[in-house]
Amino acid sequence: MIQNPFQSADGAKRYAAGRPYLHPLFMERLTPWLSEEARGKGGVGADIACGTGLSSVALAEVVNQVWAFDLSSSMLAEAAEHARIKYAQAPAEELPLDANSVDVITVAQGIHWFDRPAFFAEARRILRRGGVLCVYDMFFLGHSTGEPLFNLWVKQHYNTRYPAPARWPYTLDEAQATAEGFSFWEEEFKHDLPMNRTQLVSYLLTQSNTIAASDEGREASEQIAEWLDRELLRFLPDEKNGFISFGGIIRVLKYQS
């Protein structure tokens, strides 16, 4: 059964503390696809599966008003306050917005938890003609230099001890977009981020696999943090930064009807 693990108060606090703010990298790529009206004072966006609001804050740098929604009250309790963002609890498939009311919808690392046909129907309902749906994801790729021992540790130890929970596929291609009434554009890129061991542990505690492990009672979050810190010491000694690679993929779907 597909179940979004980002629901608990502990997971929300970890997410707020450890997620890197890479979202502006995606907004830079999204902005050229928006109309001048959307980028102006009347521009309205909807950020779906907003979590603790990182993606919402990034969208607020592109449009004037943002409606931000998440299923988790715990995530919303950790969301960053912003004068032009209004948060509310709602599922992606049933949004409390009027028809033809938004210029752009963003989904950051969330579409693999949605009932996708129902979500696309809702996106078509709330988007204005020519509106844009932007679906983007960032992925932990390992050490930026391809350090073999570190990347082997990720594969054989970290991913084995904390397997990813079940989810719908990340795949979203032109055929699916066209069938749902959208045009399709996609770009992949890589971004290297300097991180010390404490920062990397904090980030890994925000991933769905470690959150699922603690929420399901397999390990306490403190145990996971201690194990990660011990394991990563060999790669990132105290006070040492390493460059960690994140993969990015952005898909821009423009509503045709």
PDB file of C-alpha atoms in Angstrom:
ATOM      1  CA  MET A   1       0.000   0.000   0.000  1.00  0.00           C
ATOM      2  CA  ILE A   2       1.275   3.467  -0.886  1.00  0.00           C
ATOM      3  CA  GLN A   3       1.379   5.634   2.216  1.00  0.00           C
ATOM      4  CA  ASN A   4       3.037   9.029   2.564  1.00  0.00           C
ATOM      5  CA  PRO A   5       5.444   8.736   5.535  1.00  0.00           C
ATOM      6  CA  PHE A   6       5.768  12.491   6.097  1.00  0.00           C
ATOM      7  CA  GLN A   7       3.053  12.775   8.739  1.00  0.00           C
ATOM      8  CA  SER A   8       4.599  12.639  12.216  1.00  0.00           C
ATOM      9  CA  ALA A   9       5.662  15.556  14.411  1.00  0.00           C
ATOM     10  CA  ASP A  10       9.149  14.058  14.791  1.00  0.00           C
ATOM     11  CA  GLY A  11       9.540  13.711  11.016  1.00  0.00           C
ATOM     12  CA  ALA A  12       8.338  17.271  10.476  1.00  0.00           C
ATOM     13  CA  LYS A  13      10.854  18.690  12.957  1.00  0.00           C
ATOM     14  CA  ARG A  14      13.654  16.727  11.297  1.00  0.00           C
ATOM     15  CA  TYR A  15      12.524  17.952   7.885  1.00  0.00           C
ATOM     16  CA  ALA A  16      12.481  21.582   9.005  1.00  0.00           C
ATOM     17  CA  ALA A  17      15.947  21.242  10.524  1.00  0.00           C
ATOM     18  CA  GLY A  18      17.734  19.281   7.810  1.00  0.00           C
ATOM     19  CA  ARG A  19      16.419  19.895   4.309  1.00  0.00           C
ATOM     20  CA  PRO A  20      18.743  21.996   2.134  1.00  0.00           C
ATOM     21  CA  TYR A  21      17.131  24.953   0.396  1.00  0.00           C
ATOM     22  CA  LEU A  22      17.777  24.002  -3.228  1.00  0.00           C
ATOM     23  CA  HIS A  23      14.344  25.037  -4.455  1.00  0.00           C
ATOM     24  CA  PRO A  24      15.411  28.362  -6.039  1.00  0.00           C
ATOM     25  CA  LEU A  25      17.448  26.346  -8.564  1.00  0.00           C
ATOM     26  CA  PHE A  26      14.165  25.003  -9.892  1.00  0.00           C
ATOM     27  CA  MET A  27      12.358  28.346  -9.781  1.00  0.00           C
ATOM     28  CA  GLU A  28      15.070  29.837 -12.018  1.00  0.00           C
ATOM     29  CA  ARG A  29      14.184  27.231 -14.626  1.00  0.00           C
ATOM     30  CA  LEU A  30      10.430  27.622 -14.137  1.00  0.00           C
ATOM     31  CA  THR A  31      10.191  31.429 -14.404  1.00  0.00           C
ATOM     32  CA  PRO A  32      10.709  31.728 -18.191  1.00  0.00           C
ATOM     33  CA  TRP A  33       7.656  29.524 -18.744  1.00  0.00           C
ATOM     34  CA  LEU A  34       5.319  31.886 -16.893  1.00  0.00           C
ATOM     35  CA  SER A  35       3.419  34.745 -18.489  1.00  0.00           C
ATOM     36  CA  GLU A  36       4.204  38.340 -17.575  1.00  0.00           C
ATOM     37  CA  GLU A  37       0.846  38.478 -15.803  1.00  0.00           C
ATOM     38  CA  ALA A  38       1.736  35.451 -13.684  1.00  0.00           C
ATOM     39  CA  ARG A  39       5.046  37.045 -12.682  1.00  0.00           C
ATOM     40  CA  GLY A  40       3.312  40.334 -11.869  1.00  0.00           C
ATOM     41  CA  LYS A  41       1.382  41.625  -8.886  1.00  0.00           C
ATOM     42  CA  GLY A  42      -1.656  39.522  -9.746  1.00  0.00           C
ATOM     43  CA  GLY A  43       0.185  36.223 -10.103  1.00  0.00           C
ATOM     44  CA  VAL A  44      -1.224  33.368  -8.003  1.00  0.00           C
ATOM     45  CA  GLY A  45       0.466  30.043  -7.332  1.00  0.00           C
ATOM     46  CA  ALA A  46      -0.482  26.842  -5.544  1.00  0.00           C
ATOM     47  CA  ASP A  47       2.214  24.752  -3.877  1.00  0.00           C
ATOM     48  CA  ILE A  48       1.019  21.186  -3.318  1.00  0.00           C
ATOM     49  CA  ALA A  49       2.576  18.856  -0.731  1.00  0.00           C
ATOM     50  CA  CYS A  50       4.316  21.948   0.619  1.00  0.00           C
ATOM     51  CA  GLY A  51       5.751  20.243   3.713  1.00  0.00           C
ATOM     52  CA  THR A  52       7.494  22.795   5.909  1.00  0.00           C
ATOM     53  CA  GLY A  53       7.162  25.510   3.284  1.00  0.00           C
ATOM     54  CA  LEU A  54      10.579  25.554   1.610  1.00  0.00           C
ATOM     55  CA  SER A  55       8.977  25.102  -1.805  1.00  0.00           C
ATOM     56  CA  SER A  56       6.291  27.659  -0.952  1.00  0.00           C
ATOM     57  CA  VAL A  57       8.831  30.324  -0.029  1.00  0.00           C
ATOM     58  CA  ALA A  58      10.682  29.682  -3.284  1.00  0.00           C
ATOM     59  CA  LEU A  59       7.450  30.012  -5.286  1.00  0.00           C
ATOM     60  CA  ALA A  60       6.662  33.278  -3.477  1.00  0.00           C
ATOM     61  CA  GLU A  61       9.781  34.723  -5.100  1.00  0.00           C
ATOM     62  CA  VAL A  62       8.188  34.062  -8.498  1.00  0.00           C
ATOM     63  CA  VAL A  63       4.505  34.987  -8.015  1.00  0.00           C
ATOM     64  CA  ASN A  64       2.763  37.466  -5.746  1.00  0.00           C
ATOM     65  CA  GLN A  65       0.457  35.118  -3.791  1.00  0.00           C
ATOM     66  CA  VAL A  66       0.888  31.466  -2.848  1.00  0.00           C
ATOM     67  CA  TRP A  67      -1.663  28.989  -1.550  1.00  0.00           C
ATOM     68  CA  ALA A  68       0.241  26.135   0.102  1.00  0.00           C
ATOM     69  CA  PHE A  69      -1.311  22.757   0.960  1.00  0.00           C
ATOM     70  CA  ASP A  70      -0.187  19.598   2.726  1.00  0.00           C
ATOM     71  CA  LEU A  71      -1.894  16.558   4.230  1.00  0.00           C
ATOM     72  CA  SER A  72       0.196  16.692   7.388  1.00  0.00           C
ATOM     73  CA  SER A  73      -0.775  19.074  10.177  1.00  0.00           C
ATOM     74  CA  SER A  74       2.644  18.368  11.729  1.00  0.00           C
ATOM     75  CA  MET A  75       4.441  19.575   8.596  1.00  0.00           C
ATOM     76  CA  LEU A  76       2.273  22.686   8.412  1.00  0.00           C
ATOM     77  CA  ALA A  77       3.016  23.448  12.069  1.00  0.00           C
ATOM     78  CA  GLU A  78       6.702  23.732  11.110  1.00  0.00           C
ATOM     79  CA  ALA A  79       6.071  25.825   7.984  1.00  0.00           C
ATOM     80  CA  ALA A  80       7.882  29.133   7.632  1.00  0.00           C
ATOM     81  CA  GLU A  81       5.596  32.144   7.989  1.00  0.00           C
ATOM     82  CA  HIS A  82       5.475  34.472   5.002  1.00  0.00           C
ATOM     83  CA  ALA A  83       3.296  37.488   4.314  1.00  0.00           C
ATOM     84  CA  ARG A  84       2.288  36.245   0.860  1.00  0.00           C
ATOM     85  CA  ILE A  85       1.783  32.565   1.675  1.00  0.00           C
ATOM     86  CA  LYS A  86      -1.408  31.050   3.084  1.00  0.00           C
ATOM     87  CA  TYR A  87      -1.109  27.481   4.386  1.00  0.00           C
ATOM     88  CA  ALA A  88      -3.945  24.979   4.696  1.00  0.00           C
ATOM     89  CA  GLN A  89      -4.379  21.258   5.237  1.00  0.00           C
ATOM     90  CA  ALA A  90      -5.765  19.539   2.128  1.00  0.00           C
ATOM     91  CA  PRO A  91      -5.068  16.544  -0.126  1.00  0.00           C
ATOM     92  CA  ALA A  92      -3.571  17.120  -3.565  1.00  0.00           C
ATOM     93  CA  GLU A  93      -6.626  15.550  -5.164  1.00  0.00           C
ATOM     94  CA  GLU A  94      -9.173  17.860  -3.504  1.00  0.00           C
ATOM     95  CA  LEU A  95      -7.983  21.438  -3.153  1.00  0.00           C
ATOM     96  CA  PRO A  96     -10.101  24.229  -1.617  1.00  0.00           C
ATOM     97  CA  LEU A  97      -9.551  26.593  -4.556  1.00  0.00           C
ATOM     98  CA  ASP A  98     -11.909  28.009  -7.149  1.00  0.00           C
ATOM     99  CA  ALA A  99     -11.821  26.850 -10.747  1.00  0.00           C
ATOM    100  CA  ASN A 100      -9.493  28.803 -13.064  1.00  0.00           C
ATOM    101  CA  SER A 101      -7.917  30.583 -10.113  1.00  0.00           C
ATOM    102  CA  VAL A 102      -4.143  29.972 -10.268  1.00  0.00           C
ATOM    103  CA  ASP A 103      -1.392  30.659 -12.780  1.00  0.00           C
ATOM    104  CA  VAL A 104       1.068  28.017 -11.644  1.00  0.00           C
ATOM    105  CA  ILE A 105       1.088  24.851  -9.539  1.00  0.00           C
ATOM    106  CA  THR A 106       4.300  23.474  -8.054  1.00  0.00           C
ATOM    107  CA  VAL A 107       4.879  20.008  -6.633  1.00  0.00           C
ATOM    108  CA  ALA A 108       8.278  19.424  -5.038  1.00  0.00           C
ATOM    109  CA  GLN A 109       9.099  15.801  -4.291  1.00  0.00           C
ATOM    110  CA  GLY A 110       5.478  14.837  -3.798  1.00  0.00           C
ATOM    111  CA  ILE A 111       3.802  13.499  -6.926  1.00  0.00           C
ATOM    112  CA  HIS A 112       4.928   9.935  -6.159  1.00  0.00           C
ATOM    113  CA  TRP A 113       2.526   9.982  -3.176  1.00  0.00           C
ATOM    114  CA  PHE A 114      -0.526  11.221  -5.167  1.00  0.00           C
ATOM    115  CA  ASP A 115      -3.458   9.518  -6.845  1.00  0.00           C
ATOM    116  CA  ARG A 116      -2.130  10.865 -10.117  1.00  0.00           C
ATOM    117  CA  PRO A 117      -5.266  10.789 -12.351  1.00  0.00           C
ATOM    118  CA  ALA A 118      -7.276  12.544  -9.639  1.00  0.00           C
ATOM    119  CA  PHE A 119      -4.515  15.109  -9.131  1.00  0.00           C
ATOM    120  CA  PHE A 120      -4.275  15.907 -12.846  1.00  0.00           C
ATOM    121  CA  ALA A 121      -8.036  16.443 -12.951  1.00  0.00           C
ATOM    122  CA  GLU A 122      -7.752  18.842 -10.016  1.00  0.00           C
ATOM    123  CA  ALA A 123      -4.814  20.646 -11.651  1.00  0.00           C
ATOM    124  CA  ARG A 124      -6.848  21.197 -14.821  1.00  0.00           C
ATOM    125  CA  ARG A 125      -9.744  22.498 -12.738  1.00  0.00           C
ATOM    126  CA  ILE A 126      -7.822  25.162 -10.811  1.00  0.00           C
ATOM    127  CA  LEU A 127      -5.366  26.307 -13.507  1.00  0.00           C
ATOM    128  CA  ARG A 128      -6.136  29.283 -15.688  1.00  0.00           C
ATOM    129  CA  ARG A 129      -5.872  28.827 -19.438  1.00  0.00           C
ATOM    130  CA  GLY A 130      -2.197  28.612 -20.329  1.00  0.00           C
ATOM    131  CA  GLY A 131      -1.292  27.916 -16.720  1.00  0.00           C
ATOM    132  CA  VAL A 132       1.711  25.834 -15.755  1.00  0.00           C
ATOM    133  CA  LEU A 133       2.158  22.722 -13.626  1.00  0.00           C
ATOM    134  CA  CYS A 134       5.757  22.363 -12.425  1.00  0.00           C
ATOM    135  CA  VAL A 135       6.764  18.999 -10.966  1.00  0.00           C
ATOM    136  CA  TYR A 136      10.286  18.792  -9.593  1.00  0.00           C
ATOM    137  CA  ASP A 137      12.434  16.436  -7.574  1.00  0.00           C
ATOM    138  CA  MET A 138      15.897  16.475  -6.047  1.00  0.00           C
ATOM    139  CA  PHE A 139      17.868  13.323  -5.323  1.00  0.00           C
ATOM    140  CA  PHE A 140      20.793  12.469  -3.056  1.00  0.00           C
ATOM    141  CA  LEU A 141      23.530  11.189  -5.387  1.00  0.00           C
ATOM    142  CA  GLY A 142      26.428  10.740  -2.974  1.00  0.00           C
ATOM    143  CA  HIS A 143      29.906  12.249  -2.946  1.00  0.00           C
ATOM    144  CA  SER A 144      30.511  14.797  -5.702  1.00  0.00           C
ATOM    145  CA  THR A 145      33.870  13.283  -6.717  1.00  0.00           C
ATOM    146  CA  GLY A 146      32.354   9.836  -6.996  1.00  0.00           C
ATOM    147  CA  GLU A 147      34.295   8.698  -3.907  1.00  0.00           C
ATOM    148  CA  PRO A 148      33.894   4.915  -4.357  1.00  0.00           C
ATOM    149  CA  LEU A 149      33.943   3.923  -0.685  1.00  0.00           C
ATOM    150  CA  PHE A 150      31.344   6.526   0.253  1.00  0.00           C
ATOM    151  CA  ASN A 151      29.021   5.636  -2.605  1.00  0.00           C
ATOM    152  CA  LEU A 152      29.483   1.938  -1.855  1.00  0.00           C
ATOM    153  CA  TRP A 153      28.516   2.652   1.773  1.00  0.00           C
ATOM    154  CA  VAL A 154      25.329   4.369   0.580  1.00  0.00           C
ATOM    155  CA  LYS A 155      24.365   1.385  -1.556  1.00  0.00           C
ATOM    156  CA  GLN A 156      25.394  -1.521   0.654  1.00  0.00           C
ATOM    157  CA  HIS A 157      24.847  -0.135   4.149  1.00  0.00           C
ATOM    158  CA  TYR A 158      22.614   2.942   4.283  1.00  0.00           C
ATOM    159  CA  ASN A 159      20.053   1.867   1.666  1.00  0.00           C
ATOM    160  CA  THR A 160      20.047  -1.703   2.976  1.00  0.00           C
ATOM    161  CA  ARG A 161      19.528  -0.728   6.621  1.00  0.00           C
ATOM    162  CA  TYR A 162      16.874   1.852   5.692  1.00  0.00           C
ATOM    163  CA  PRO A 163      15.022   0.711   2.548  1.00  0.00           C
ATOM    164  CA  ALA A 164      12.774   3.189   0.766  1.00  0.00           C
ATOM    165  CA  PRO A 165       9.038   2.869   1.507  1.00  0.00           C
ATOM    166  CA  ALA A 166       6.669   1.988  -1.335  1.00  0.00           C
ATOM    167  CA  ARG A 167       5.609   4.862  -3.576  1.00  0.00           C
ATOM    168  CA  TRP A 168       4.211   5.482  -7.012  1.00  0.00           C
ATOM    169  CA  PRO A 169       6.877   5.849  -9.744  1.00  0.00           C
ATOM    170  CA  TYR A 170       8.687   9.152 -10.185  1.00  0.00           C
ATOM    171  CA  THR A 171       8.236   8.717 -13.934  1.00  0.00           C
ATOM    172  CA  LEU A 172       6.343  11.493 -15.667  1.00  0.00           C
ATOM    173  CA  ASP A 173       6.849  11.696 -19.419  1.00  0.00           C
ATOM    174  CA  GLU A 174       5.527  13.480 -22.480  1.00  0.00           C
ATOM    175  CA  ALA A 175       3.032  10.746 -23.324  1.00  0.00           C
ATOM    176  CA  GLN A 176       1.373  10.990 -19.916  1.00  0.00           C
ATOM    177  CA  ALA A 177       1.401  14.796 -19.972  1.00  0.00           C
ATOM    178  CA  THR A 178      -0.144  14.915 -23.445  1.00  0.00           C
ATOM    179  CA  ALA A 179      -2.838  12.432 -22.444  1.00  0.00           C
ATOM    180  CA  GLU A 180      -3.730  14.722 -19.532  1.00  0.00           C
ATOM    181  CA  GLY A 181      -3.948  17.846 -21.728  1.00  0.00           C
ATOM    182  CA  PHE A 182      -0.514  19.376 -21.110  1.00  0.00           C
ATOM    183  CA  SER A 183       2.584  20.114 -23.148  1.00  0.00           C
ATOM    184  CA  PHE A 184       5.832  18.815 -21.676  1.00  0.00           C
ATOM    185  CA  TRP A 185       9.387  20.041 -21.085  1.00  0.00           C
ATOM    186  CA  GLU A 186      12.010  18.393 -18.913  1.00  0.00           C
ATOM    187  CA  GLU A 187      15.520  19.182 -17.706  1.00  0.00           C
ATOM    188  CA  GLU A 188      17.931  17.271 -15.502  1.00  0.00           C
ATOM    189  CA  PHE A 189      20.893  18.830 -13.722  1.00  0.00           C
ATOM    190  CA  LYS A 190      23.326  18.255 -10.862  1.00  0.00           C
ATOM    191  CA  HIS A 191      24.242  20.534  -7.975  1.00  0.00           C
ATOM    192  CA  ASP A 192      27.095  20.054  -5.514  1.00  0.00           C
ATOM    193  CA  LEU A 193      26.596  21.332  -1.977  1.00  0.00           C
ATOM    194  CA  PRO A 194      29.295  21.644   0.701  1.00  0.00           C
ATOM    195  CA  MET A 195      28.227  19.773   3.849  1.00  0.00           C
ATOM    196  CA  ASN A 196      29.934  18.714   7.061  1.00  0.00           C
ATOM    197  CA  ARG A 197      29.057  15.487   8.855  1.00  0.00           C
ATOM    198  CA  THR A 198      26.464  17.096  11.135  1.00  0.00           C
ATOM    199  CA  GLN A 199      24.685  18.649   8.163  1.00  0.00           C
ATOM    200  CA  LEU A 200      24.723  15.406   6.196  1.00  0.00           C
ATOM    201  CA  VAL A 201      23.334  13.432   9.141  1.00  0.00           C
ATOM    202  CA  SER A 202      20.620  16.057   9.559  1.00  0.00           C
ATOM    203  CA  TYR A 203      19.728  15.790   5.868  1.00  0.00           C
ATOM    204  CA  LEU A 204      19.628  11.984   5.829  1.00  0.00           C
ATOM    205  CA  LEU A 205      17.245  12.106   8.801  1.00  0.00           C
ATOM    206  CA  THR A 206      14.755  13.909   6.524  1.00  0.00           C
ATOM    207  CA  GLN A 207      14.597  11.167   3.910  1.00  0.00           C
ATOM    208  CA  SER A 208      11.486   9.021   3.689  1.00  0.00           C
ATOM    209  CA  ASN A 209      13.422   5.827   4.460  1.00  0.00           C
ATOM    210  CA  THR A 210      14.756   7.033   7.837  1.00  0.00           C
ATOM    211  CA  ILE A 211      11.472   8.723   8.752  1.00  0.00           C
ATOM    212  CA  ALA A 212       9.590   5.505   7.982  1.00  0.00           C
ATOM    213  CA  ALA A 213      12.058   3.534  10.125  1.00  0.00           C
ATOM    214  CA  SER A 214      11.408   5.694  13.197  1.00  0.00           C
ATOM    215  CA  ASP A 215       7.669   6.171  12.645  1.00  0.00           C
ATOM    216  CA  GLU A 216       7.212   2.398  12.318  1.00  0.00           C
ATOM    217  CA  GLY A 217       9.142   1.846  15.548  1.00  0.00           C
ATOM    218  CA  ARG A 218      12.072  -0.017  13.985  1.00  0.00           C
ATOM    219  CA  GLU A 219      14.581   2.483  15.401  1.00  0.00           C
ATOM    220  CA  ALA A 220      14.295   5.694  17.378  1.00  0.00           C
ATOM    221  CA  SER A 221      15.405   8.827  15.564  1.00  0.00           C
ATOM    222  CA  GLU A 222      18.245   9.216  18.093  1.00  0.00           C
ATOM    223  CA  GLN A 223      19.507   5.727  17.245  1.00  0.00           C
ATOM    224  CA  ILE A 224      19.435   6.483  13.540  1.00  0.00           C
ATOM    225  CA  ALA A 225      21.340   9.735  14.084  1.00  0.00           C
ATOM    226  CA  GLU A 226      23.976   7.989  16.217  1.00  0.00           C
ATOM    227  CA  TRP A 227      24.479   5.227  13.651  1.00  0.00           C
ATOM    228  CA  LEU A 228      24.792   7.737  10.806  1.00  0.00           C
ATOM    229  CA  ASP A 229      27.269   9.852  12.729  1.00  0.00           C
ATOM    230  CA  ARG A 230      29.488   6.833  13.496  1.00  0.00           C
ATOM    231  CA  GLU A 231      29.336   5.553   9.933  1.00  0.00           C
ATOM    232  CA  LEU A 232      30.053   8.912   8.308  1.00  0.00           C
ATOM    233  CA  LEU A 233      32.984   9.765  10.579  1.00  0.00           C
ATOM    234  CA  ARG A 234      35.378   7.890   8.275  1.00  0.00           C
ATOM    235  CA  PHE A 235      34.320  10.043   5.319  1.00  0.00           C
ATOM    236  CA  LEU A 236      33.771  13.390   7.049  1.00  0.00           C
ATOM    237  CA  PRO A 237      35.982  13.878  10.123  1.00  0.00           C
ATOM    238  CA  ASP A 238      35.186  16.709  12.524  1.00  0.00           C
ATOM    239  CA  GLU A 239      35.271  20.186  10.965  1.00  0.00           C
ATOM    240  CA  LYS A 240      35.727  18.783   7.468  1.00  0.00           C
ATOM    241  CA  ASN A 241      33.363  19.687   4.641  1.00  0.00           C
ATOM    242  CA  GLY A 242      32.699  17.448   1.676  1.00  0.00           C
ATOM    243  CA  PHE A 243      30.821  18.217  -1.503  1.00  0.00           C
ATOM    244  CA  ILE A 244      27.608  16.207  -1.693  1.00  0.00           C
ATOM    245  CA  SER A 245      25.878  15.839  -5.040  1.00  0.00           C
ATOM    246  CA  PHE A 246      22.157  16.306  -5.548  1.00  0.00           C
ATOM    247  CA  GLY A 247      20.425  15.490  -8.790  1.00  0.00           C
ATOM    248  CA  GLY A 248      17.595  17.688  -9.965  1.00  0.00           C
ATOM    249  CA  ILE A 249      14.829  17.003 -12.441  1.00  0.00           C
ATOM    250  CA  ILE A 250      12.191  19.565 -13.385  1.00  0.00           C
ATOM    251  CA  ARG A 251       9.157  18.977 -15.579  1.00  0.00           C
ATOM    252  CA  VAL A 252       7.126  21.901 -16.824  1.00  0.00           C
ATOM    253  CA  LEU A 253       3.640  21.044 -18.096  1.00  0.00           C
ATOM    254  CA  LYS A 254       1.665  23.829 -19.739  1.00  0.00           C
ATOM    255  CA  TYR A 255      -2.118  23.497 -19.757  1.00  0.00           C
ATOM    256  CA  GLN A 256      -3.381  23.521 -23.324  1.00  0.00           C
ATOM    257  CA  SER A 257      -7.156  23.896 -22.937  1.00  0.00           C
TER     258      SER A 257
END
